[in-house]
Amino acid sequence: MSVTKLGVLQTNFTNSSFTTKQANILGISSRMLSHLVKNGQLERIGRGLYIFPNFDTEKDFQFHQIALVAKSIKSSVICVISALNYWGLTEELEREHWLAIPNNFPTPKSIDNAKYIRPRDLEIGVISRVIAEQEVRITTPERSICEAFKYLSEESALSSLRAYLDQDEDQVDLIHLLDTASKLKSKKVIEIIQDVAIATAKGYPKLNRDTFRALTKWNQKQREKKHGG
């Protein structure tokens, strides 16, 4: 009987995760799922979430682990370094899976190597996206940049912003970035963009990465002096 039930699951979910509810709709009980897990024929990766042991995907293969982790934690959002990595906006290694969770959620204890943040807002700059065949929530490139300035070193944040601005024109949306920064109160992002815009308007040549960082640091020191005075 278990072979028949297993076959039903394999037919429907060979290379994707599935929930207890989805299995129940196919006539497979929670008890049967537990039996298959115990026998090593299924893996339980989160509360009510399962995959087959040989789960793999060539599409977005490097992101399938973070996608599965995000899928297993209700209402979570892939963010900061994990999101920047996905959007190709950082060279930092993803040593931990970065996830944003609601303030009233307990910290998940079943996931190793994860870092959680609890931002006040989990809607602004958050989209649903299919990654490694899993539908998950992730911060947009623009919100990811804003959060980099909050949670990462200034050097890392500046590097990510520079990578964003260095993209093809159709991938850069300054208005969206400024709107997102304004809503999230990311003043530093707005100040930097304004500095770059002024320089561009005056016909200055495009800044290289080192010059960009130097200019930003200089501008920041001038603002600090002004406010301090």
Short mmCIF file of N, CA and C in Angstrom, two decimals, residues 21-95:
data_model
loop_
_atom_site.label_atom_id
_atom_site.label_comp_id
_atom_site.label_asym_id
_atom_site.label_seq_id
_atom_site.Cartn_x
_atom_site.Cartn_y
_atom_site.Cartn_z
N LYS A 21 -1.28 19.25 3.35
CA LYS A 21 -2.60 19.51 2.77
C LYS A 21 -2.67 19.01 1.33
N GLN A 22 -1.61 19.25 0.54
CA GLN A 22 -1.60 18.78 -0.84
C GLN A 22 -1.63 17.26 -0.90
N ALA A 23 -0.91 16.61 0.03
CA ALA A 23 -0.91 15.14 0.07
C ALA A 23 -2.28 14.62 0.47
N ASN A 24 -2.92 15.28 1.44
CA ASN A 24 -4.25 14.86 1.89
C ASN A 24 -5.26 14.91 0.77
N ILE A 25 -5.16 15.92 -0.08
CA ILE A 25 -6.07 16.05 -1.22
C ILE A 25 -5.94 14.85 -2.15
N LEU A 26 -4.73 14.29 -2.23
CA LEU A 26 -4.48 13.11 -3.08
C LEU A 26 -4.83 11.80 -2.36
N GLY A 27 -5.40 11.93 -1.16
CA GLY A 27 -5.81 10.73 -0.42
C GLY A 27 -4.73 10.10 0.42
N ILE A 28 -3.68 10.86 0.72
CA ILE A 28 -2.57 10.34 1.51
C ILE A 28 -2.59 11.02 2.88
N SER A 29 -2.73 10.22 3.91
CA SER A 29 -2.89 10.75 5.26
C SER A 29 -1.58 11.23 5.87
N SER A 30 -1.70 12.00 6.94
CA SER A 30 -0.52 12.47 7.67
C SER A 30 0.25 11.29 8.26
N ARG A 31 -0.48 10.27 8.67
CA ARG A 31 0.16 9.08 9.23
C ARG A 31 1.02 8.38 8.17
N MET A 32 0.50 8.32 6.94
CA MET A 32 1.25 7.70 5.86
C MET A 32 2.51 8.51 5.55
N LEU A 33 2.40 9.83 5.59
CA LEU A 33 3.56 10.68 5.36
C LEU A 33 4.64 10.42 6.41
N SER A 34 4.21 10.29 7.65
CA SER A 34 5.15 10.00 8.75
C SER A 34 5.82 8.65 8.52
N HIS A 35 5.06 7.69 8.04
CA HIS A 35 5.60 6.36 7.77
C HIS A 35 6.66 6.43 6.66
N LEU A 36 6.38 7.18 5.61
CA LEU A 36 7.33 7.31 4.51
C LEU A 36 8.60 8.04 4.94
N VAL A 37 8.45 9.02 5.82
CA VAL A 37 9.61 9.74 6.36
C VAL A 37 10.46 8.79 7.19
N LYS A 38 9.81 8.00 8.03
CA LYS A 38 10.52 7.06 8.89
C LYS A 38 11.30 6.05 8.08
N ASN A 39 10.76 5.65 6.93
CA ASN A 39 11.42 4.68 6.06
C ASN A 39 12.47 5.31 5.14
N GLY A 40 12.62 6.63 5.23
CA GLY A 40 13.61 7.30 4.39
C GLY A 40 13.16 7.55 2.97
N GLN A 41 11.86 7.39 2.72
CA GLN A 41 11.35 7.60 1.37
C GLN A 41 10.90 9.04 1.13
N LEU A 42 10.79 9.79 2.20
CA LEU A 42 10.49 11.21 2.13
C LEU A 42 11.37 11.94 3.14
N GLU A 43 11.53 13.25 2.94
CA GLU A 43 12.23 14.08 3.91
C GLU A 43 11.30 15.20 4.34
N ARG A 44 11.22 15.38 5.64
CA ARG A 44 10.42 16.48 6.18
C ARG A 44 11.36 17.65 6.40
N ILE A 45 11.18 18.73 5.64
CA ILE A 45 12.10 19.87 5.71
C ILE A 45 11.54 21.02 6.53
N GLY A 46 10.34 20.89 6.98
CA GLY A 46 9.71 21.92 7.78
C GLY A 46 8.35 21.43 8.23
N ARG A 47 7.69 22.22 9.02
CA ARG A 47 6.39 21.82 9.53
C ARG A 47 5.41 21.65 8.37
N GLY A 48 4.99 20.41 8.15
CA GLY A 48 4.03 20.11 7.09
C GLY A 48 4.57 20.29 5.69
N LEU A 49 5.91 20.21 5.51
CA LEU A 49 6.51 20.40 4.20
C LEU A 49 7.49 19.26 3.92
N TYR A 50 7.38 18.66 2.72
CA TYR A 50 8.16 17.47 2.40
C TYR A 50 8.81 17.57 1.01
N ILE A 51 9.90 16.82 0.85
CA ILE A 51 10.52 16.63 -0.46
C ILE A 51 10.99 15.18 -0.54
N PHE A 52 11.35 14.73 -1.73
CA PHE A 52 11.94 13.41 -1.89
C PHE A 52 13.44 13.50 -1.63
N PRO A 53 14.07 12.45 -1.11
CA PRO A 53 15.50 12.48 -0.77
C PRO A 53 16.40 12.86 -1.93
N ASN A 54 16.00 12.51 -3.15
CA ASN A 54 16.83 12.82 -4.31
C ASN A 54 16.45 14.14 -4.96
N PHE A 55 15.79 14.99 -4.19
CA PHE A 55 15.37 16.29 -4.71
C PHE A 55 16.56 17.04 -5.28
N ASP A 56 16.40 17.55 -6.47
CA ASP A 56 17.45 18.35 -7.10
C ASP A 56 16.82 19.12 -8.25
N THR A 57 17.44 20.20 -8.60
CA THR A 57 16.95 20.97 -9.74
C THR A 57 18.11 21.69 -10.40
N GLU A 58 18.14 21.67 -11.72
CA GLU A 58 19.20 22.36 -12.43
C GLU A 58 18.93 23.86 -12.47
N LYS A 59 17.66 24.25 -12.49
CA LYS A 59 17.30 25.65 -12.53
C LYS A 59 17.53 26.29 -11.17
N ASP A 60 18.30 27.36 -11.12
CA ASP A 60 18.61 28.06 -9.86
C ASP A 60 19.17 27.09 -8.83
N PHE A 61 19.97 26.10 -9.28
CA PHE A 61 20.43 25.05 -8.36
C PHE A 61 21.18 25.62 -7.17
N GLN A 62 21.90 26.74 -7.38
CA GLN A 62 22.68 27.30 -6.28
C GLN A 62 21.81 27.96 -5.22
N PHE A 63 20.53 28.16 -5.55
CA PHE A 63 19.63 28.81 -4.59
C PHE A 63 18.57 27.87 -4.04
N HIS A 64 18.68 26.59 -4.37
CA HIS A 64 17.58 25.70 -3.97
C HIS A 64 17.51 25.52 -2.45
N GLN A 65 18.67 25.60 -1.77
CA GLN A 65 18.64 25.41 -0.32
C GLN A 65 17.94 26.57 0.39
N ILE A 66 18.30 27.80 0.03
CA ILE A 66 17.64 28.95 0.66
C ILE A 66 16.16 28.98 0.29
N ALA A 67 15.83 28.54 -0.93
CA ALA A 67 14.43 28.50 -1.34
C ALA A 67 13.64 27.50 -0.49
N LEU A 68 14.24 26.35 -0.22
CA LEU A 68 13.57 25.35 0.61
C LEU A 68 13.43 25.83 2.05
N VAL A 69 14.47 26.49 2.55
CA VAL A 69 14.40 27.01 3.92
C VAL A 69 13.29 28.05 4.02
N ALA A 70 13.25 28.97 3.06
CA ALA A 70 12.22 30.01 3.07
C ALA A 70 10.83 29.40 2.95
N LYS A 71 10.72 28.38 2.13
CA LYS A 71 9.43 27.72 1.93
C LYS A 71 8.96 27.05 3.22
N SER A 72 9.90 26.58 4.01
CA SER A 72 9.55 25.84 5.22
C SER A 72 9.17 26.73 6.40
N ILE A 73 9.43 28.03 6.29
CA ILE A 73 9.12 28.96 7.39
C ILE A 73 8.01 29.91 6.94
N LYS A 74 6.87 29.76 7.51
CA LYS A 74 5.70 30.53 7.12
C LYS A 74 5.97 32.04 7.24
N SER A 75 5.55 32.77 6.21
CA SER A 75 5.63 34.24 6.17
C SER A 75 7.05 34.79 6.13
N SER A 76 8.05 33.94 5.90
CA SER A 76 9.43 34.43 5.85
C SER A 76 9.73 35.08 4.50
N VAL A 77 10.76 35.92 4.49
CA VAL A 77 11.17 36.63 3.29
C VAL A 77 12.68 36.53 3.14
N ILE A 78 13.16 36.09 2.00
CA ILE A 78 14.59 36.04 1.73
C ILE A 78 15.08 37.48 1.63
N CYS A 79 16.16 37.80 2.34
CA CYS A 79 16.57 39.20 2.41
C CYS A 79 18.09 39.37 2.52
N VAL A 80 18.51 40.62 2.60
CA VAL A 80 19.89 41.06 2.79
C VAL A 80 20.86 40.24 1.92
N ILE A 81 21.86 39.59 2.50
CA ILE A 81 22.88 38.93 1.68
C ILE A 81 22.30 37.84 0.79
N SER A 82 21.35 37.08 1.32
CA SER A 82 20.73 36.02 0.50
C SER A 82 20.04 36.62 -0.71
N ALA A 83 19.34 37.73 -0.51
CA ALA A 83 18.65 38.38 -1.62
C ALA A 83 19.66 39.05 -2.56
N LEU A 84 20.65 39.72 -2.00
CA LEU A 84 21.67 40.37 -2.83
C LEU A 84 22.40 39.35 -3.70
N ASN A 85 22.67 38.18 -3.14
CA ASN A 85 23.29 37.10 -3.92
C ASN A 85 22.40 36.68 -5.07
N TYR A 86 21.12 36.53 -4.79
CA TYR A 86 20.19 36.10 -5.84
C TYR A 86 20.13 37.13 -6.97
N TRP A 87 20.13 38.40 -6.62
CA TRP A 87 20.04 39.46 -7.64
C TRP A 87 21.39 39.78 -8.25
N GLY A 88 22.45 39.13 -7.78
CA GLY A 88 23.78 39.37 -8.34
C GLY A 88 24.36 40.72 -7.97
N LEU A 89 24.08 41.18 -6.73
CA LEU A 89 24.50 42.51 -6.32
C LEU A 89 25.53 42.50 -5.20
N THR A 90 26.15 41.38 -4.95
CA THR A 90 27.19 41.31 -3.93
C THR A 90 28.18 40.21 -4.26
N GLU A 91 29.40 40.40 -3.79
CA GLU A 91 30.43 39.38 -3.95
C GLU A 91 30.66 38.64 -2.64
N GLU A 92 29.90 39.03 -1.61
CA GLU A 92 30.04 38.37 -0.31
C GLU A 92 29.49 36.95 -0.36
N LEU A 93 30.15 36.05 0.33
CA LEU A 93 29.68 34.68 0.40
C LEU A 93 28.50 34.60 1.35
N GLU A 94 27.56 33.77 1.00
CA GLU A 94 26.38 33.60 1.86
C GLU A 94 26.69 32.54 2.92
N ARG A 95 27.27 32.99 4.02
CA ARG A 95 27.63 32.05 5.09
C ARG A 95 26.42 31.63 5.90
#
